[in-house]
Coordinates of C-alpha atoms in Angstrom, one line a residue:
M1418 CA -27.3 -14.9 -8.3
A1419 CA -24.4 -12.6 -7.3
E1420 CA -21.0 -13.4 -8.6
K1421 CA -18.3 -14.4 -6.1
I1422 CA -14.9 -12.6 -6.2
N1423 CA -11.9 -12.3 -4.0
A1424 CA -10.4 -9.2 -2.4
L1425 CA -7.1 -7.9 -1.2
L1426 CA -7.0 -4.9 1.2
V1427 CA -3.7 -3.1 1.2
F1428 CA -3.1 -0.7 4.1
C1429 CA -0.3 1.7 3.0
E1430 CA 1.6 3.9 5.3
G1431 CA 1.3 7.0 3.0
P1432 CA 0.4 8.2 -0.5
H1433 CA 3.8 7.3 -2.0
D1434 CA 3.1 3.7 -1.1
V1435 CA -0.3 3.9 -2.8
A1436 CA 1.3 5.2 -6.0
F1437 CA 4.0 2.6 -6.0
C1438 CA 1.5 -0.2 -5.4
R1439 CA -0.8 1.0 -8.1
L1440 CA 2.1 0.7 -10.6
M1441 CA 3.1 -2.7 -9.2
F1442 CA -0.3 -4.2 -9.6
K1443 CA -0.7 -2.7 -13.1
Y1444 CA 2.7 -3.7 -14.4
C1445 CA 3.2 -7.0 -12.6
F1446 CA -0.4 -8.4 -12.2
D1447 CA -2.4 -6.6 -14.9
I1448 CA -4.8 -5.4 -12.1
N1449 CA -5.9 -1.9 -13.2
Q1450 CA -7.6 1.1 -11.7
I1451 CA -11.3 1.4 -12.1
S1452 CA -14.0 4.0 -11.1
W1453 CA -17.0 2.4 -9.5
K1454 CA -20.0 4.0 -7.9
F1455 CA -20.8 2.8 -4.4
S1456 CA -23.6 0.6 -5.8
E1457 CA -21.2 -1.2 -8.2
Y1458 CA -18.9 -2.4 -5.4
P1459 CA -19.2 -6.0 -4.3
A1460 CA -21.0 -6.8 -1.0
P1461 CA -20.2 -5.8 1.7
F1462 CA -18.2 -2.8 0.3
N1463 CA -21.2 -1.3 -1.5
Q1464 CA -23.2 -0.8 1.7
L1465 CA -20.1 -0.1 3.9
F1466 CA -18.9 2.8 1.8
K1467 CA -22.4 4.2 1.3
T1468 CA -23.1 4.1 5.0
S1469 CA -19.7 5.5 5.9
M1470 CA -20.2 8.5 3.6
E1471 CA -23.7 9.1 4.9
N1472 CA -22.4 9.0 8.5
H1473 CA -19.7 11.4 7.8
A1474 CA -22.0 13.8 5.9
A1475 CA -24.4 13.7 8.9
Q1476 CA -21.8 14.9 11.3
D1477 CA -21.1 18.6 11.9
M1478 CA -17.3 18.6 11.4
S1479 CA -14.6 20.9 10.1
L1480 CA -13.2 20.3 6.6
D1481 CA -9.9 18.8 7.9
M1482 CA -11.9 16.2 9.9
A1483 CA -14.0 15.4 6.9
H1484 CA -10.9 14.1 5.1
K1485 CA -10.4 11.4 7.7
F1486 CA -9.6 7.9 6.4
F1487 CA -12.8 6.0 5.5
L1488 CA -12.5 5.2 1.8
P1489 CA -9.8 3.6 -0.3
D1490 CA -7.5 5.9 -2.3
R1491 CA -7.5 3.5 -5.3
T1492 CA -9.7 0.7 -6.5
L1493 CA -8.2 -1.9 -8.8
Y1494 CA -9.9 -4.9 -10.4
N1495 CA -9.1 -7.7 -12.8
E1496 CA -12.3 -9.2 -14.3
N1497 CA -10.6 -12.4 -15.6
R1498 CA -9.1 -13.2 -12.2
K1499 CA -12.2 -12.0 -10.3
L1500 CA -9.9 -10.0 -7.9
L1501 CA -10.5 -6.7 -6.3
V1502 CA -7.6 -4.7 -4.7
L1503 CA -8.3 -1.7 -2.5
L1504 CA -5.4 0.6 -1.7
F1505 CA -5.8 2.6 1.5
N1506 CA -3.6 5.4 2.8
T1507 CA -3.6 5.0 6.6
G1508 CA -1.8 8.2 7.3
G1509 CA 1.3 6.7 8.9
K1510 CA 2.5 4.2 11.5
N1511 CA 1.0 6.2 14.4
K1512 CA -2.5 6.2 12.8
T1513 CA -3.4 2.6 13.4
D1514 CA -6.9 3.7 14.6
N1515 CA -7.7 4.4 11.0
P1516 CA -7.4 0.9 9.6
K1517 CA -8.7 -0.6 12.9
T1518 CA -11.9 1.4 12.7
F1519 CA -12.4 0.4 9.1
L1520 CA -11.8 -3.3 9.9
K1521 CA -14.1 -3.2 12.9
D1522 CA -16.9 -2.1 10.6
F1523 CA -15.9 -4.4 7.7
L1524 CA -15.2 -7.7 9.3
P1525 CA -18.7 -8.4 10.7
L1526 CA -20.3 -7.4 7.3
L1527 CA -17.9 -9.7 5.4
K1528 CA -19.3 -12.7 7.4
Q1529 CA -22.8 -11.7 6.5
S1530 CA -22.3 -10.7 2.8
T1531 CA -23.0 -14.1 1.3
V1532 CA -26.2 -14.4 3.4
F1533 CA -27.4 -10.8 3.0
P1534 CA -25.9 -9.5 -0.3
G1535 CA -28.6 -6.9 -0.9
D1536 CA -28.6 -5.6 -4.5
A1537 CA -24.9 -6.4 -5.1
K1538 CA -24.0 -8.1 -8.3
K1539 CA -20.8 -9.3 -6.8
I1540 CA -19.9 -10.7 -3.4
V1541 CA -16.5 -10.9 -1.7
N1542 CA -16.0 -14.6 -1.0
N1543 CA -12.4 -14.6 0.3
C1544 CA -10.3 -11.6 1.6
S1545 CA -6.7 -11.2 2.3
Y1546 CA -4.9 -8.3 4.1
L1547 CA -1.5 -6.7 3.5
F1548 CA 0.1 -4.1 5.8
L1549 CA 3.0 -2.0 4.3
Y1550 CA 5.5 0.0 6.3
D1551 CA 8.9 1.6 5.9
R1552 CA 11.6 -0.4 7.8
D1553 CA 13.2 2.9 8.9
H1554 CA 16.0 2.1 11.5
K1555 CA 14.3 -1.0 12.9
A1556 CA 14.8 -4.7 12.3
P1557 CA 12.1 -6.2 10.1
S1558 CA 11.2 -8.7 12.8
D1559 CA 10.5 -5.8 15.2
V1560 CA 8.1 -4.2 12.7
F1561 CA 6.4 -7.6 12.3
S1562 CA 5.9 -7.9 16.1
W1563 CA 4.6 -4.4 16.3
C1564 CA 2.1 -5.0 13.5
Q1565 CA 0.9 -8.2 15.2
N1566 CA 0.5 -6.4 18.5
E1567 CA -1.4 -3.6 17.0
F1568 CA -3.8 -5.7 14.9
S1569 CA -4.1 -8.9 16.9
Q1570 CA -7.5 -7.8 18.1
I1571 CA -10.1 -5.7 16.3
G1572 CA -12.9 -4.6 18.6
D1573 CA -13.9 -7.6 20.7
D1574 CA -12.7 -10.2 18.1
I1575 CA -9.3 -11.8 17.4
F1576 CA -8.0 -10.8 14.0
I1577 CA -4.5 -12.1 13.9
S1578 CA -4.5 -15.4 15.8
E1579 CA -1.0 -16.6 14.9
D1580 CA 2.6 -15.3 14.9
F1581 CA 3.9 -13.8 11.7
I1582 CA 6.4 -16.1 10.0
T1583 CA 9.2 -14.5 8.1
D1584 CA 9.4 -15.6 4.4
E1585 CA 12.2 -17.9 3.5
G1586 CA 14.7 -15.9 1.4
N1587 CA 13.1 -12.5 2.1
N1588 CA 13.5 -11.1 5.6
L1589 CA 11.4 -8.1 4.7
A1590 CA 8.2 -10.1 4.4
A1591 CA 6.1 -12.1 6.8
G1592 CA 2.7 -13.8 6.7
C1593 CA 0.3 -15.8 8.9
M1594 CA -2.9 -17.7 8.9
E1595 CA -2.1 -19.4 5.6
K1596 CA -1.0 -16.0 4.3
T1597 CA -4.5 -14.4 4.5
V1598 CA -2.6 -11.7 6.4
G1599 CA 0.8 -10.3 5.3
V1600 CA 3.2 -7.5 6.3
Y1601 CA 6.0 -6.1 4.2
V1602 CA 8.7 -3.5 5.2
F1603 CA 10.2 -1.3 2.5
S1604 CA 14.0 -1.0 2.4
K1605 CA 16.9 -2.7 0.7
S1606 CA 17.1 -6.3 1.8
K1607 CA 20.2 -6.0 3.9
S1608 CA 20.0 -2.5 5.4
P1609 CA 17.6 -0.1 7.1
G1610 CA 15.7 2.3 5.0
T1611 CA 12.4 3.3 3.3
L1612 CA 10.4 3.0 0.1
E1613 CA 12.6 5.7 -1.4
D1614 CA 15.5 3.2 -1.4
L1615 CA 13.5 1.1 -3.8
L1616 CA 12.3 4.0 -6.0
F1617 CA 15.5 6.0 -6.3
P1618 CA 17.6 3.4 -8.1
M1619 CA 14.8 3.0 -10.7
F1620 CA 14.8 6.8 -11.3
E1621 CA 18.6 6.6 -11.6
S1622 CA 18.3 3.8 -14.2
A1623 CA 15.6 5.7 -16.2
R1624 CA 17.0 9.3 -16.0
G1625 CA 20.5 9.1 -14.6
E1626 CA 21.7 12.5 -15.9
L1627 CA 18.5 14.2 -14.6
V1628 CA 19.0 12.6 -11.2
S1629 CA 22.5 13.9 -11.1
E1630 CA 21.6 17.5 -12.1
V1631 CA 18.6 17.7 -9.8
G1632 CA 20.7 16.2 -7.0
K1633 CA 23.3 19.0 -7.4
F1634 CA 20.6 21.6 -7.3
I1635 CA 18.9 20.1 -4.2
D1636 CA 22.2 19.9 -2.4
S1637 CA 23.2 23.5 -3.3
A1638 CA 19.8 24.9 -2.3
F1639 CA 19.3 23.1 1.0
T1640 CA 21.3 21.5 3.8
W1641 CA 20.9 17.8 4.3
K1642 CA 22.2 16.0 7.4
T1643 CA 22.6 12.6 5.8
E1644 CA 25.6 11.5 7.8
Q1645 CA 24.5 12.2 11.4
E1646 CA 25.1 9.5 14.0
N1647 CA 21.5 9.0 15.1
A1648 CA 20.3 6.2 12.8
E1649 CA 16.6 7.1 13.0
K1650 CA 17.2 10.8 12.1
R1651 CA 19.9 9.9 9.5
I1652 CA 17.6 7.4 7.6
A1653 CA 14.7 9.9 7.7
E1654 CA 16.9 12.7 6.3
I1655 CA 18.2 10.5 3.5
A1656 CA 14.6 9.6 2.6
R1657 CA 13.6 13.3 2.7
R1658 CA 16.5 14.2 0.3
K1659 CA 15.5 11.4 -2.1
K1660 CA 11.9 12.6 -2.0
A1661 CA 13.0 16.1 -2.9
I1662 CA 15.0 14.9 -5.9
I1663 CA 12.2 12.6 -7.2
T1664 CA 9.6 15.4 -6.7
T1665 CA 11.7 17.9 -8.5
M1666 CA 12.4 15.5 -11.4
G1667 CA 8.7 15.3 -12.1
Q1668 CA 8.0 19.0 -12.4
R1669 CA 8.4 19.1 -16.2
N1670 CA 5.7 16.5 -16.8
K1671 CA 3.6 17.3 -13.7
P1672 CA 4.3 20.9 -12.7
G1673 CA 3.4 21.7 -9.1
S1674 CA 2.7 18.0 -8.3
S1675 CA 3.7 16.1 -5.2
M1676 CA 5.9 13.0 -5.1
N1677 CA 3.0 10.5 -5.2
V1678 CA 1.7 12.1 -8.4
V1679 CA 5.2 12.1 -9.9
V1680 CA 5.6 8.4 -9.1
D1681 CA 2.0 7.5 -10.2
Q1682 CA 1.6 9.7 -13.3
G1683 CA 5.0 11.2 -14.1
K1684 CA 5.9 8.4 -16.6
L1685 CA 9.6 8.7 -15.7
I1686 CA 10.0 4.9 -15.0
S1687 CA 9.3 2.5 -17.8
K1688 CA 7.5 -0.8 -17.2
T1689 CA 10.7 -2.7 -18.1
I1690 CA 12.8 -0.8 -15.5
F1691 CA 10.1 -1.3 -12.9
T1692 CA 9.5 -5.0 -13.4
Q1693 CA 13.2 -5.9 -13.7
N1694 CA 14.2 -4.2 -10.4
N1695 CA 15.3 -6.9 -8.0
D1696 CA 13.8 -5.2 -4.9
V1697 CA 10.5 -4.9 -6.7
K1698 CA 10.7 -8.6 -7.7
L1699 CA 11.1 -9.5 -4.1
F1700 CA 7.9 -7.6 -3.2
V1701 CA 6.0 -9.0 -6.2
D1702 CA 6.9 -12.5 -5.2
F1703 CA 5.6 -12.0 -1.7
V1704 CA 2.3 -10.4 -3.0
A1705 CA 1.8 -13.3 -5.4
S1706 CA 2.1 -15.7 -2.4
L1707 CA -0.8 -14.1 -0.5
A1708 CA -3.9 -16.3 -0.2
V1709 CA -6.2 -14.6 -2.7
L1710 CA -3.4 -14.3 -5.3
R1711 CA -2.0 -17.8 -4.9
T1712 CA -3.4 -19.0 -8.3
R1713 CA -1.9 -20.4 -11.5
E1714 CA -2.7 -17.2 -13.3
F1715 CA -0.6 -15.1 -11.0
T1716 CA 2.3 -17.4 -10.2
N1717 CA 3.1 -18.8 -13.6

């Protein structure tokens, strides 16, 4: 008989979020990256991924189209807790068709997986969903409403049947349907911003002198309009500058690498600095409250 496990699907706005989440699940939940073949995934993912790959391979498409979202960027698993975490890079707020298409294929199969598991050795019994976005210049509640409107219906079926409820004590987080669905916006808790506003202080704590030196170089080499009146453009420019500094800091350990590689593999932030960061703690507390993680092992 196939073993029943739980799953959490995390839909990230971009590759930096994926890198950040991989570290968060590793450091804070002991859920680590694994490399499974399609046949090793639990039902219904085993058949879904295989079919998706075959369908893409059968189409006559250009290379750039072949890289469209259809598989997770990272697969994480904890055997003791029987929990699978899939991290997806959706490609940004304006690419909602990517996760919608995936969910449209996945949700009907999830309902059938216990009845028709095929050759799978594991079956997804319960599944939760987490949507991650930068707050940018908007109020968190506006992002929650936007997310609910975008994903309330998948295909012909209702996916989000309740309003999101903002977490008590954390205005960046909201959940619904007994927290089987959650949404989190990245910024400092009391101001607009992006994921970089969480990451940058950790790099400053870990390598303050290097941050200062790289910052001086970045500012001397390029012009940054970080004090312009337009809030949307100002916040985006501040984020770009921080991305440039973080990316440059990682070039000794990971020459030529992008920011997501620097965050994920650069080893510039220690586990202690990461886990003791107050903004990270807020995010971790919310993730721990999601339905498939709401167990004694995670919350104690």
